[in-house]
Amino acid sequence: MRSLVLLSLMLVTPALAQPLPDPVALAVRAERALGDPDSLTELRFTFVVESQGEERVRRTHVWRPGEGTLRVKVGEEEVVLRGTRGRDLDRAARDPEAHAELWEEISPGTDPALAARSWGAFINDSFWLYAPVRLRAPGTSLSYADGWLRVVYGDVGVTPGDRYEYRVAEDGRVEEWRYRLSAGREGRWTWTDYREVGPLTLSLRRESTDGNTVIRFDDVHAEP
């Protein structure tokens, strides 16, 4: 009798096992749930960081992907970058002085370090806003384990070597992410306050799991 029970368990167990989600398919689901910001005529948003109940950062961006034009405003200072399409500005931002001629072409009269910081701020802030659309960017690798979709960035972006992990719901919305940056910093954040913004569906609030920091997006507009 015992041998029959063991045989029955062996026959049933494989049927109960569920295959792991395909990481590429999961990434595509997350991308489609958000929409395509690169197809917009204009995207405007303000990136705000609050820590311990006080506002620490406020940066406003106006991005026109088709034109390759970007305006970054911090306080009363505004930097305008033009002709950004087709340029490897991420790499140039790592060493602005070595690429001073390029930054002068992109933002005439602006100090190369300031121009590079402005570009880096936009890359950082827009990534926080719509990271799922960069899951399959060139130079990335995807995997899935224990409920998390993992993406590792190779020699790409302003900070290569970063690693992010996402919890993706059935509808494709990101519920939570955690990361380990190349500089060693780690974090874990919930994604909430989803809204329809033009053709996009965006989470406009991130809260650190320790409850100390909130990142939110104000005055968000997306023009098709």
Short mmCIF file of N, CA and C in Angstrom, two decimals, residues 10-170:
data_model
loop_
_atom_site.label_atom_id
_atom_site.label_comp_id
_atom_site.label_asym_id
_atom_site.label_seq_id
_atom_site.Cartn_x
_atom_site.Cartn_y
_atom_site.Cartn_z
N MET A 10 4.30 10.79 -6.68
CA MET A 10 5.24 11.08 -7.76
C MET A 10 4.51 11.49 -9.02
N LEU A 11 3.33 10.92 -9.24
CA LEU A 11 2.57 11.26 -10.44
C LEU A 11 1.89 12.61 -10.32
N VAL A 12 1.48 12.98 -9.09
CA VAL A 12 0.74 14.23 -8.90
C VAL A 12 1.66 15.44 -8.81
N THR A 13 2.80 15.29 -8.15
CA THR A 13 3.66 16.44 -7.87
C THR A 13 4.08 17.22 -9.11
N PRO A 14 4.53 16.58 -10.20
CA PRO A 14 4.91 17.37 -11.38
C PRO A 14 3.77 18.21 -11.92
N ALA A 15 2.53 17.72 -11.80
CA ALA A 15 1.39 18.46 -12.32
C ALA A 15 1.14 19.73 -11.51
N LEU A 16 1.56 19.71 -10.21
CA LEU A 16 1.34 20.87 -9.36
C LEU A 16 2.39 21.96 -9.58
N ALA A 17 3.53 21.58 -10.09
CA ALA A 17 4.61 22.56 -10.29
C ALA A 17 4.24 23.55 -11.38
N GLN A 18 4.43 24.83 -11.09
CA GLN A 18 4.12 25.88 -12.04
C GLN A 18 5.41 26.41 -12.66
N PRO A 19 5.44 26.57 -13.98
CA PRO A 19 6.65 27.10 -14.61
C PRO A 19 6.89 28.54 -14.19
N LEU A 20 8.15 28.93 -14.07
CA LEU A 20 8.48 30.30 -13.72
C LEU A 20 8.13 31.23 -14.87
N PRO A 21 7.70 32.46 -14.57
CA PRO A 21 7.41 33.41 -15.65
C PRO A 21 8.64 33.67 -16.50
N ASP A 22 8.41 33.84 -17.79
CA ASP A 22 9.50 34.19 -18.68
C ASP A 22 9.86 35.66 -18.44
N PRO A 23 11.11 35.97 -18.12
CA PRO A 23 11.47 37.35 -17.76
C PRO A 23 11.23 38.35 -18.89
N VAL A 24 11.47 37.93 -20.12
CA VAL A 24 11.25 38.85 -21.24
C VAL A 24 9.76 39.15 -21.40
N ALA A 25 8.93 38.11 -21.30
CA ALA A 25 7.48 38.30 -21.42
C ALA A 25 6.96 39.19 -20.29
N LEU A 26 7.52 39.01 -19.09
CA LEU A 26 7.11 39.84 -17.95
C LEU A 26 7.53 41.29 -18.16
N ALA A 27 8.71 41.50 -18.72
CA ALA A 27 9.18 42.85 -19.01
C ALA A 27 8.28 43.52 -20.05
N VAL A 28 7.89 42.78 -21.06
CA VAL A 28 7.00 43.32 -22.09
C VAL A 28 5.66 43.71 -21.48
N ARG A 29 5.16 42.88 -20.57
CA ARG A 29 3.89 43.18 -19.91
C ARG A 29 3.98 44.49 -19.13
N ALA A 30 5.09 44.68 -18.42
CA ALA A 30 5.27 45.91 -17.66
C ALA A 30 5.40 47.13 -18.57
N GLU A 31 6.10 46.97 -19.67
CA GLU A 31 6.25 48.07 -20.63
C GLU A 31 4.90 48.48 -21.20
N ARG A 32 4.11 47.50 -21.61
CA ARG A 32 2.82 47.80 -22.23
C ARG A 32 1.85 48.42 -21.24
N ALA A 33 1.93 48.01 -19.98
CA ALA A 33 1.05 48.58 -18.97
C ALA A 33 1.33 50.06 -18.76
N LEU A 34 2.58 50.47 -18.93
CA LEU A 34 2.94 51.87 -18.72
C LEU A 34 2.68 52.73 -19.95
N GLY A 35 3.04 52.25 -21.14
CA GLY A 35 2.94 53.05 -22.35
C GLY A 35 4.32 53.45 -22.85
N ASP A 36 4.35 54.25 -23.89
CA ASP A 36 5.62 54.59 -24.54
C ASP A 36 5.92 56.08 -24.43
N PRO A 37 6.69 56.51 -23.44
CA PRO A 37 7.01 57.94 -23.32
C PRO A 37 7.85 58.47 -24.46
N ASP A 38 8.62 57.62 -25.13
CA ASP A 38 9.48 58.08 -26.22
C ASP A 38 8.67 58.51 -27.45
N SER A 39 7.39 58.12 -27.50
CA SER A 39 6.54 58.50 -28.63
C SER A 39 5.80 59.81 -28.40
N LEU A 40 5.96 60.39 -27.23
CA LEU A 40 5.24 61.61 -26.89
C LEU A 40 5.79 62.83 -27.63
N THR A 41 4.93 63.81 -27.78
CA THR A 41 5.37 65.12 -28.28
C THR A 41 6.09 65.86 -27.16
N GLU A 42 5.53 65.77 -25.94
CA GLU A 42 6.14 66.45 -24.81
C GLU A 42 5.76 65.76 -23.51
N LEU A 43 6.73 65.69 -22.61
CA LEU A 43 6.50 65.17 -21.26
C LEU A 43 7.02 66.20 -20.28
N ARG A 44 6.16 66.59 -19.33
CA ARG A 44 6.56 67.53 -18.28
C ARG A 44 6.29 66.90 -16.92
N PHE A 45 7.22 67.07 -16.02
CA PHE A 45 7.01 66.56 -14.66
C PHE A 45 7.99 67.22 -13.70
N THR A 46 7.62 67.21 -12.44
CA THR A 46 8.49 67.71 -11.38
C THR A 46 8.79 66.56 -10.42
N PHE A 47 10.06 66.33 -10.22
CA PHE A 47 10.57 65.26 -9.36
C PHE A 47 10.82 65.85 -7.98
N VAL A 48 10.16 65.28 -6.96
CA VAL A 48 10.23 65.82 -5.61
C VAL A 48 10.66 64.73 -4.64
N VAL A 49 11.64 65.04 -3.80
CA VAL A 49 12.09 64.11 -2.77
C VAL A 49 11.80 64.73 -1.41
N GLU A 50 11.08 63.98 -0.55
CA GLU A 50 10.83 64.40 0.81
C GLU A 50 11.47 63.39 1.76
N SER A 51 12.24 63.88 2.71
CA SER A 51 12.90 63.01 3.68
C SER A 51 12.65 63.55 5.08
N GLN A 52 12.22 62.67 5.98
CA GLN A 52 11.91 63.07 7.34
C GLN A 52 10.92 64.24 7.36
N GLY A 53 9.97 64.22 6.41
CA GLY A 53 8.93 65.24 6.37
C GLY A 53 9.34 66.55 5.76
N GLU A 54 10.58 66.68 5.26
CA GLU A 54 11.03 67.93 4.66
C GLU A 54 11.39 67.72 3.19
N GLU A 55 11.07 68.71 2.37
CA GLU A 55 11.41 68.63 0.95
C GLU A 55 12.90 68.86 0.77
N ARG A 56 13.55 67.92 0.09
CA ARG A 56 15.00 67.99 -0.12
C ARG A 56 15.37 68.32 -1.56
N VAL A 57 14.57 67.85 -2.50
CA VAL A 57 14.89 68.01 -3.93
C VAL A 57 13.63 68.38 -4.68
N ARG A 58 13.75 69.30 -5.62
CA ARG A 58 12.65 69.63 -6.54
C ARG A 58 13.28 70.01 -7.87
N ARG A 59 13.02 69.20 -8.89
CA ARG A 59 13.55 69.47 -10.23
C ARG A 59 12.42 69.33 -11.24
N THR A 60 12.33 70.27 -12.15
CA THR A 60 11.29 70.24 -13.18
C THR A 60 11.92 69.97 -14.55
N HIS A 61 11.29 69.08 -15.29
CA HIS A 61 11.80 68.68 -16.61
C HIS A 61 10.72 68.88 -17.67
N VAL A 62 11.13 69.38 -18.80
CA VAL A 62 10.28 69.45 -19.99
C VAL A 62 11.05 68.77 -21.11
N TRP A 63 10.55 67.63 -21.55
CA TRP A 63 11.26 66.77 -22.50
C TRP A 63 10.43 66.63 -23.76
N ARG A 64 11.04 66.94 -24.91
CA ARG A 64 10.40 66.75 -26.21
C ARG A 64 11.23 65.72 -26.98
N PRO A 65 10.85 64.45 -26.89
CA PRO A 65 11.68 63.38 -27.46
C PRO A 65 11.92 63.53 -28.96
N GLY A 66 10.87 63.89 -29.70
CA GLY A 66 11.02 64.00 -31.14
C GLY A 66 12.02 65.06 -31.55
N GLU A 67 12.04 66.16 -30.81
CA GLU A 67 12.97 67.25 -31.09
C GLU A 67 14.34 67.01 -30.47
N GLY A 68 14.38 66.16 -29.44
CA GLY A 68 15.62 65.99 -28.70
C GLY A 68 15.94 67.20 -27.85
N THR A 69 14.90 67.87 -27.35
CA THR A 69 15.06 69.08 -26.56
C THR A 69 14.66 68.82 -25.11
N LEU A 70 15.46 69.34 -24.18
CA LEU A 70 15.20 69.14 -22.76
C LEU A 70 15.46 70.43 -22.01
N ARG A 71 14.54 70.75 -21.10
CA ARG A 71 14.72 71.86 -20.16
C ARG A 71 14.71 71.29 -18.75
N VAL A 72 15.72 71.62 -17.99
CA VAL A 72 15.83 71.17 -16.60
C VAL A 72 15.92 72.41 -15.71
N LYS A 73 14.99 72.54 -14.77
CA LYS A 73 14.95 73.70 -13.90
C LYS A 73 15.10 73.27 -12.46
N VAL A 74 16.07 73.86 -11.78
CA VAL A 74 16.30 73.64 -10.35
C VAL A 74 16.32 75.01 -9.69
N GLY A 75 15.31 75.30 -8.88
CA GLY A 75 15.20 76.64 -8.31
C GLY A 75 15.00 77.65 -9.43
N GLU A 76 15.83 78.68 -9.45
CA GLU A 76 15.74 79.71 -10.49
C GLU A 76 16.65 79.40 -11.68
N GLU A 77 17.42 78.34 -11.60
CA GLU A 77 18.38 78.00 -12.65
C GLU A 77 17.75 77.03 -13.64
N GLU A 78 17.84 77.37 -14.92
CA GLU A 78 17.30 76.49 -15.97
C GLU A 78 18.38 76.24 -17.01
N VAL A 79 18.53 74.99 -17.38
CA VAL A 79 19.49 74.59 -18.40
C VAL A 79 18.70 74.00 -19.56
N VAL A 80 19.04 74.42 -20.78
CA VAL A 80 18.38 73.92 -21.98
C VAL A 80 19.39 73.10 -22.78
N LEU A 81 19.00 71.89 -23.13
CA LEU A 81 19.82 71.00 -23.95
C LEU A 81 19.08 70.75 -25.25
N ARG A 82 19.78 70.90 -26.37
CA ARG A 82 19.17 70.70 -27.69
C ARG A 82 20.01 69.71 -28.50
N GLY A 83 19.35 69.07 -29.46
CA GLY A 83 20.07 68.15 -30.34
C GLY A 83 20.59 66.93 -29.60
N THR A 84 19.81 66.42 -28.65
CA THR A 84 20.28 65.29 -27.85
C THR A 84 20.07 63.94 -28.53
N ARG A 85 19.23 63.89 -29.54
CA ARG A 85 18.93 62.61 -30.19
C ARG A 85 20.17 62.07 -30.90
N GLY A 86 20.40 60.77 -30.72
CA GLY A 86 21.51 60.12 -31.39
C GLY A 86 22.87 60.41 -30.78
N ARG A 87 22.92 61.06 -29.62
CA ARG A 87 24.18 61.37 -28.95
C ARG A 87 24.34 60.48 -27.72
N ASP A 88 25.55 60.03 -27.48
CA ASP A 88 25.81 59.20 -26.30
C ASP A 88 26.12 60.12 -25.12
N LEU A 89 25.08 60.80 -24.64
CA LEU A 89 25.28 61.76 -23.56
C LEU A 89 25.48 61.08 -22.22
N ASP A 90 25.00 59.86 -22.08
CA ASP A 90 25.23 59.14 -20.82
C ASP A 90 26.73 58.96 -20.58
N ARG A 91 27.43 58.51 -21.59
CA ARG A 91 28.87 58.32 -21.46
C ARG A 91 29.58 59.67 -21.28
N ALA A 92 29.12 60.68 -22.02
CA ALA A 92 29.74 62.00 -21.92
C ALA A 92 29.52 62.62 -20.54
N ALA A 93 28.41 62.24 -19.87
CA ALA A 93 28.12 62.80 -18.55
C ALA A 93 29.07 62.25 -17.49
N ARG A 94 29.68 61.10 -17.75
CA ARG A 94 30.61 60.54 -16.77
C ARG A 94 31.90 61.36 -16.68
N ASP A 95 32.27 62.04 -17.78
CA ASP A 95 33.48 62.85 -17.79
C ASP A 95 33.21 64.09 -18.65
N PRO A 96 32.50 65.07 -18.08
CA PRO A 96 32.08 66.22 -18.88
C PRO A 96 33.23 67.04 -19.44
N GLU A 97 34.34 67.17 -18.71
CA GLU A 97 35.45 67.99 -19.21
C GLU A 97 36.08 67.37 -20.45
N ALA A 98 36.13 66.03 -20.49
CA ALA A 98 36.69 65.35 -21.65
C ALA A 98 35.77 65.47 -22.86
N HIS A 99 34.50 65.83 -22.63
CA HIS A 99 33.53 65.98 -23.72
C HIS A 99 32.99 67.41 -23.75
N ALA A 100 33.84 68.36 -23.41
CA ALA A 100 33.41 69.75 -23.31
C ALA A 100 32.86 70.29 -24.63
N GLU A 101 33.46 69.89 -25.75
CA GLU A 101 32.98 70.38 -27.05
C GLU A 101 31.57 69.89 -27.33
N LEU A 102 31.30 68.65 -26.98
CA LEU A 102 29.96 68.11 -27.18
C LEU A 102 28.94 68.85 -26.33
N TRP A 103 29.26 69.10 -25.07
CA TRP A 103 28.32 69.80 -24.20
C TRP A 103 28.13 71.24 -24.66
N GLU A 104 29.16 71.87 -25.20
CA GLU A 104 29.01 73.22 -25.74
C GLU A 104 28.07 73.23 -26.93
N GLU A 105 28.13 72.18 -27.73
CA GLU A 105 27.23 72.06 -28.87
C GLU A 105 25.79 71.82 -28.41
N ILE A 106 25.63 71.01 -27.37
CA ILE A 106 24.31 70.67 -26.86
C ILE A 106 23.68 71.82 -26.10
N SER A 107 24.50 72.53 -25.31
CA SER A 107 24.00 73.64 -24.49
C SER A 107 25.01 74.78 -24.51
N PRO A 108 25.00 75.60 -25.57
CA PRO A 108 25.99 76.66 -25.73
C PRO A 108 26.02 77.61 -24.53
N GLY A 109 27.24 77.90 -24.09
CA GLY A 109 27.41 78.85 -23.01
C GLY A 109 27.24 78.27 -21.62
N THR A 110 26.87 77.00 -21.53
CA THR A 110 26.68 76.36 -20.22
C THR A 110 27.95 75.62 -19.83
N ASP A 111 28.32 75.74 -18.57
CA ASP A 111 29.47 75.00 -18.08
C ASP A 111 29.26 73.51 -18.34
N PRO A 112 30.27 72.80 -18.90
CA PRO A 112 30.08 71.38 -19.22
C PRO A 112 29.63 70.54 -18.03
N ALA A 113 30.16 70.84 -16.86
CA ALA A 113 29.78 70.07 -15.67
C ALA A 113 28.31 70.29 -15.33
N LEU A 114 27.83 71.53 -15.49
CA LEU A 114 26.42 71.82 -15.22
C LEU A 114 25.52 71.16 -16.26
N ALA A 115 25.92 71.23 -17.52
CA ALA A 115 25.13 70.59 -18.58
C ALA A 115 25.05 69.08 -18.34
N ALA A 116 26.18 68.49 -17.96
CA ALA A 116 26.20 67.04 -17.69
C ALA A 116 25.35 66.70 -16.49
N ARG A 117 25.39 67.52 -15.44
CA ARG A 117 24.56 67.28 -14.26
C ARG A 117 23.09 67.37 -14.60
N SER A 118 22.74 68.31 -15.46
CA SER A 118 21.34 68.47 -15.86
C SER A 118 20.85 67.24 -16.62
N TRP A 119 21.69 66.76 -17.53
CA TRP A 119 21.33 65.53 -18.25
C TRP A 119 21.23 64.36 -17.28
N GLY A 120 22.19 64.23 -16.39
CA GLY A 120 22.16 63.14 -15.42
C GLY A 120 20.95 63.20 -14.52
N ALA A 121 20.54 64.43 -14.14
CA ALA A 121 19.34 64.58 -13.31
C ALA A 121 18.10 64.11 -14.06
N PHE A 122 18.01 64.45 -15.35
CA PHE A 122 16.86 64.00 -16.13
C PHE A 122 16.84 62.48 -16.27
N ILE A 123 17.99 61.89 -16.54
CA ILE A 123 18.07 60.43 -16.68
C ILE A 123 17.64 59.77 -15.38
N ASN A 124 18.12 60.28 -14.26
CA ASN A 124 17.74 59.72 -12.96
C ASN A 124 16.24 59.88 -12.69
N ASP A 125 15.75 61.11 -12.86
CA ASP A 125 14.37 61.41 -12.48
C ASP A 125 13.36 60.73 -13.40
N SER A 126 13.65 60.71 -14.71
CA SER A 126 12.74 60.04 -15.64
C SER A 126 12.78 58.53 -15.45
N PHE A 127 13.93 57.99 -15.05
CA PHE A 127 14.01 56.56 -14.76
C PHE A 127 13.11 56.21 -13.58
N TRP A 128 13.13 57.02 -12.55
CA TRP A 128 12.24 56.80 -11.42
C TRP A 128 10.78 56.85 -11.88
N LEU A 129 10.48 57.70 -12.84
CA LEU A 129 9.10 57.85 -13.30
C LEU A 129 8.64 56.68 -14.16
N TYR A 130 9.48 56.26 -15.11
CA TYR A 130 9.02 55.22 -16.05
C TYR A 130 10.08 54.16 -16.32
N ALA A 131 10.69 53.66 -15.26
CA ALA A 131 11.73 52.64 -15.40
C ALA A 131 11.31 51.40 -16.19
N PRO A 132 10.07 50.93 -16.10
CA PRO A 132 9.72 49.69 -16.84
C PRO A 132 9.98 49.74 -18.34
N VAL A 133 9.97 50.93 -18.94
CA VAL A 133 10.20 50.99 -20.38
C VAL A 133 11.68 50.82 -20.72
N ARG A 134 12.55 50.77 -19.71
CA ARG A 134 13.97 50.57 -19.94
C ARG A 134 14.44 49.16 -19.54
N LEU A 135 13.48 48.28 -19.29
CA LEU A 135 13.84 46.93 -18.86
C LEU A 135 14.62 46.16 -19.93
N ARG A 136 14.31 46.41 -21.19
CA ARG A 136 14.96 45.67 -22.26
C ARG A 136 15.91 46.55 -23.06
N ALA A 137 16.42 47.60 -22.43
CA ALA A 137 17.36 48.49 -23.12
C ALA A 137 18.62 47.73 -23.51
N PRO A 138 19.30 48.17 -24.57
CA PRO A 138 20.56 47.52 -24.95
C PRO A 138 21.55 47.49 -23.79
N GLY A 139 22.22 46.37 -23.63
CA GLY A 139 23.20 46.25 -22.57
C GLY A 139 22.66 45.76 -21.25
N THR A 140 21.36 45.37 -21.23
CA THR A 140 20.77 44.86 -20.00
C THR A 140 20.60 43.34 -20.09
N SER A 141 20.52 42.70 -18.92
CA SER A 141 20.22 41.27 -18.86
C SER A 141 19.08 41.06 -17.89
N LEU A 142 18.15 40.15 -18.24
CA LEU A 142 16.95 39.90 -17.45
C LEU A 142 16.97 38.50 -16.88
N SER A 143 16.42 38.36 -15.67
CA SER A 143 16.22 37.04 -15.06
C SER A 143 15.06 37.14 -14.09
N TYR A 144 14.61 35.98 -13.60
CA TYR A 144 13.46 35.96 -12.68
C TYR A 144 13.72 34.94 -11.59
N ALA A 145 13.46 35.34 -10.34
CA ALA A 145 13.62 34.41 -9.21
C ALA A 145 12.84 34.91 -8.01
N ASP A 146 12.15 34.00 -7.33
CA ASP A 146 11.48 34.29 -6.06
C ASP A 146 10.51 35.47 -6.14
N GLY A 147 9.82 35.59 -7.28
CA GLY A 147 8.82 36.63 -7.42
C GLY A 147 9.34 37.97 -7.90
N TRP A 148 10.63 38.04 -8.21
CA TRP A 148 11.22 39.31 -8.64
C TRP A 148 11.78 39.19 -10.05
N LEU A 149 11.47 40.21 -10.86
CA LEU A 149 12.09 40.36 -12.18
C LEU A 149 13.34 41.20 -12.00
N ARG A 150 14.48 40.65 -12.37
CA ARG A 150 15.75 41.34 -12.17
C ARG A 150 16.31 41.83 -13.50
N VAL A 151 16.81 43.07 -13.49
CA VAL A 151 17.51 43.61 -14.65
C VAL A 151 18.85 44.17 -14.18
N VAL A 152 19.90 43.80 -14.87
CA VAL A 152 21.25 44.28 -14.57
C VAL A 152 21.74 45.09 -15.76
N TYR A 153 22.24 46.29 -15.48
CA TYR A 153 22.71 47.17 -16.54
C TYR A 153 24.22 47.01 -16.69
N GLY A 154 24.64 46.74 -17.91
CA GLY A 154 26.06 46.60 -18.20
C GLY A 154 26.70 47.96 -18.37
N ASP A 155 27.56 48.10 -19.37
CA ASP A 155 28.27 49.35 -19.59
C ASP A 155 27.38 50.32 -20.36
N VAL A 156 26.24 50.68 -19.74
CA VAL A 156 25.29 51.60 -20.35
C VAL A 156 24.79 52.56 -19.27
N GLY A 157 24.24 53.69 -19.72
CA GLY A 157 23.68 54.64 -18.79
C GLY A 157 24.74 55.49 -18.10
N VAL A 158 24.24 56.37 -17.24
CA VAL A 158 25.14 57.26 -16.50
C VAL A 158 25.87 56.51 -15.41
N THR A 159 25.22 55.48 -14.83
CA THR A 159 25.83 54.69 -13.75
C THR A 159 25.75 53.20 -14.11
N PRO A 160 26.64 52.72 -14.96
CA PRO A 160 26.61 51.30 -15.35
C PRO A 160 26.87 50.39 -14.15
N GLY A 161 26.31 49.19 -14.23
CA GLY A 161 26.50 48.22 -13.16
C GLY A 161 25.38 48.18 -12.15
N ASP A 162 24.38 49.06 -12.29
CA ASP A 162 23.25 49.05 -11.36
C ASP A 162 22.40 47.80 -11.56
N ARG A 163 21.76 47.34 -10.47
CA ARG A 163 20.87 46.19 -10.53
C ARG A 163 19.53 46.55 -9.89
N TYR A 164 18.45 46.27 -10.60
CA TYR A 164 17.10 46.54 -10.11
C TYR A 164 16.26 45.27 -10.14
N GLU A 165 15.36 45.14 -9.19
CA GLU A 165 14.43 44.02 -9.15
C GLU A 165 13.02 44.56 -8.94
N TYR A 166 12.07 44.00 -9.70
CA TYR A 166 10.70 44.50 -9.73
C TYR A 166 9.72 43.40 -9.35
N ARG A 167 8.69 43.76 -8.55
CA ARG A 167 7.53 42.91 -8.38
C ARG A 167 6.45 43.44 -9.32
N VAL A 168 6.06 42.60 -10.27
CA VAL A 168 5.13 43.01 -11.31
C VAL A 168 3.81 42.29 -11.11
N ALA A 169 2.71 43.04 -11.04
CA ALA A 169 1.38 42.47 -10.85
C ALA A 169 0.88 41.84 -12.15
N GLU A 170 -0.25 41.13 -12.05
CA GLU A 170 -0.83 40.47 -13.23
C GLU A 170 -1.16 41.46 -14.33
#
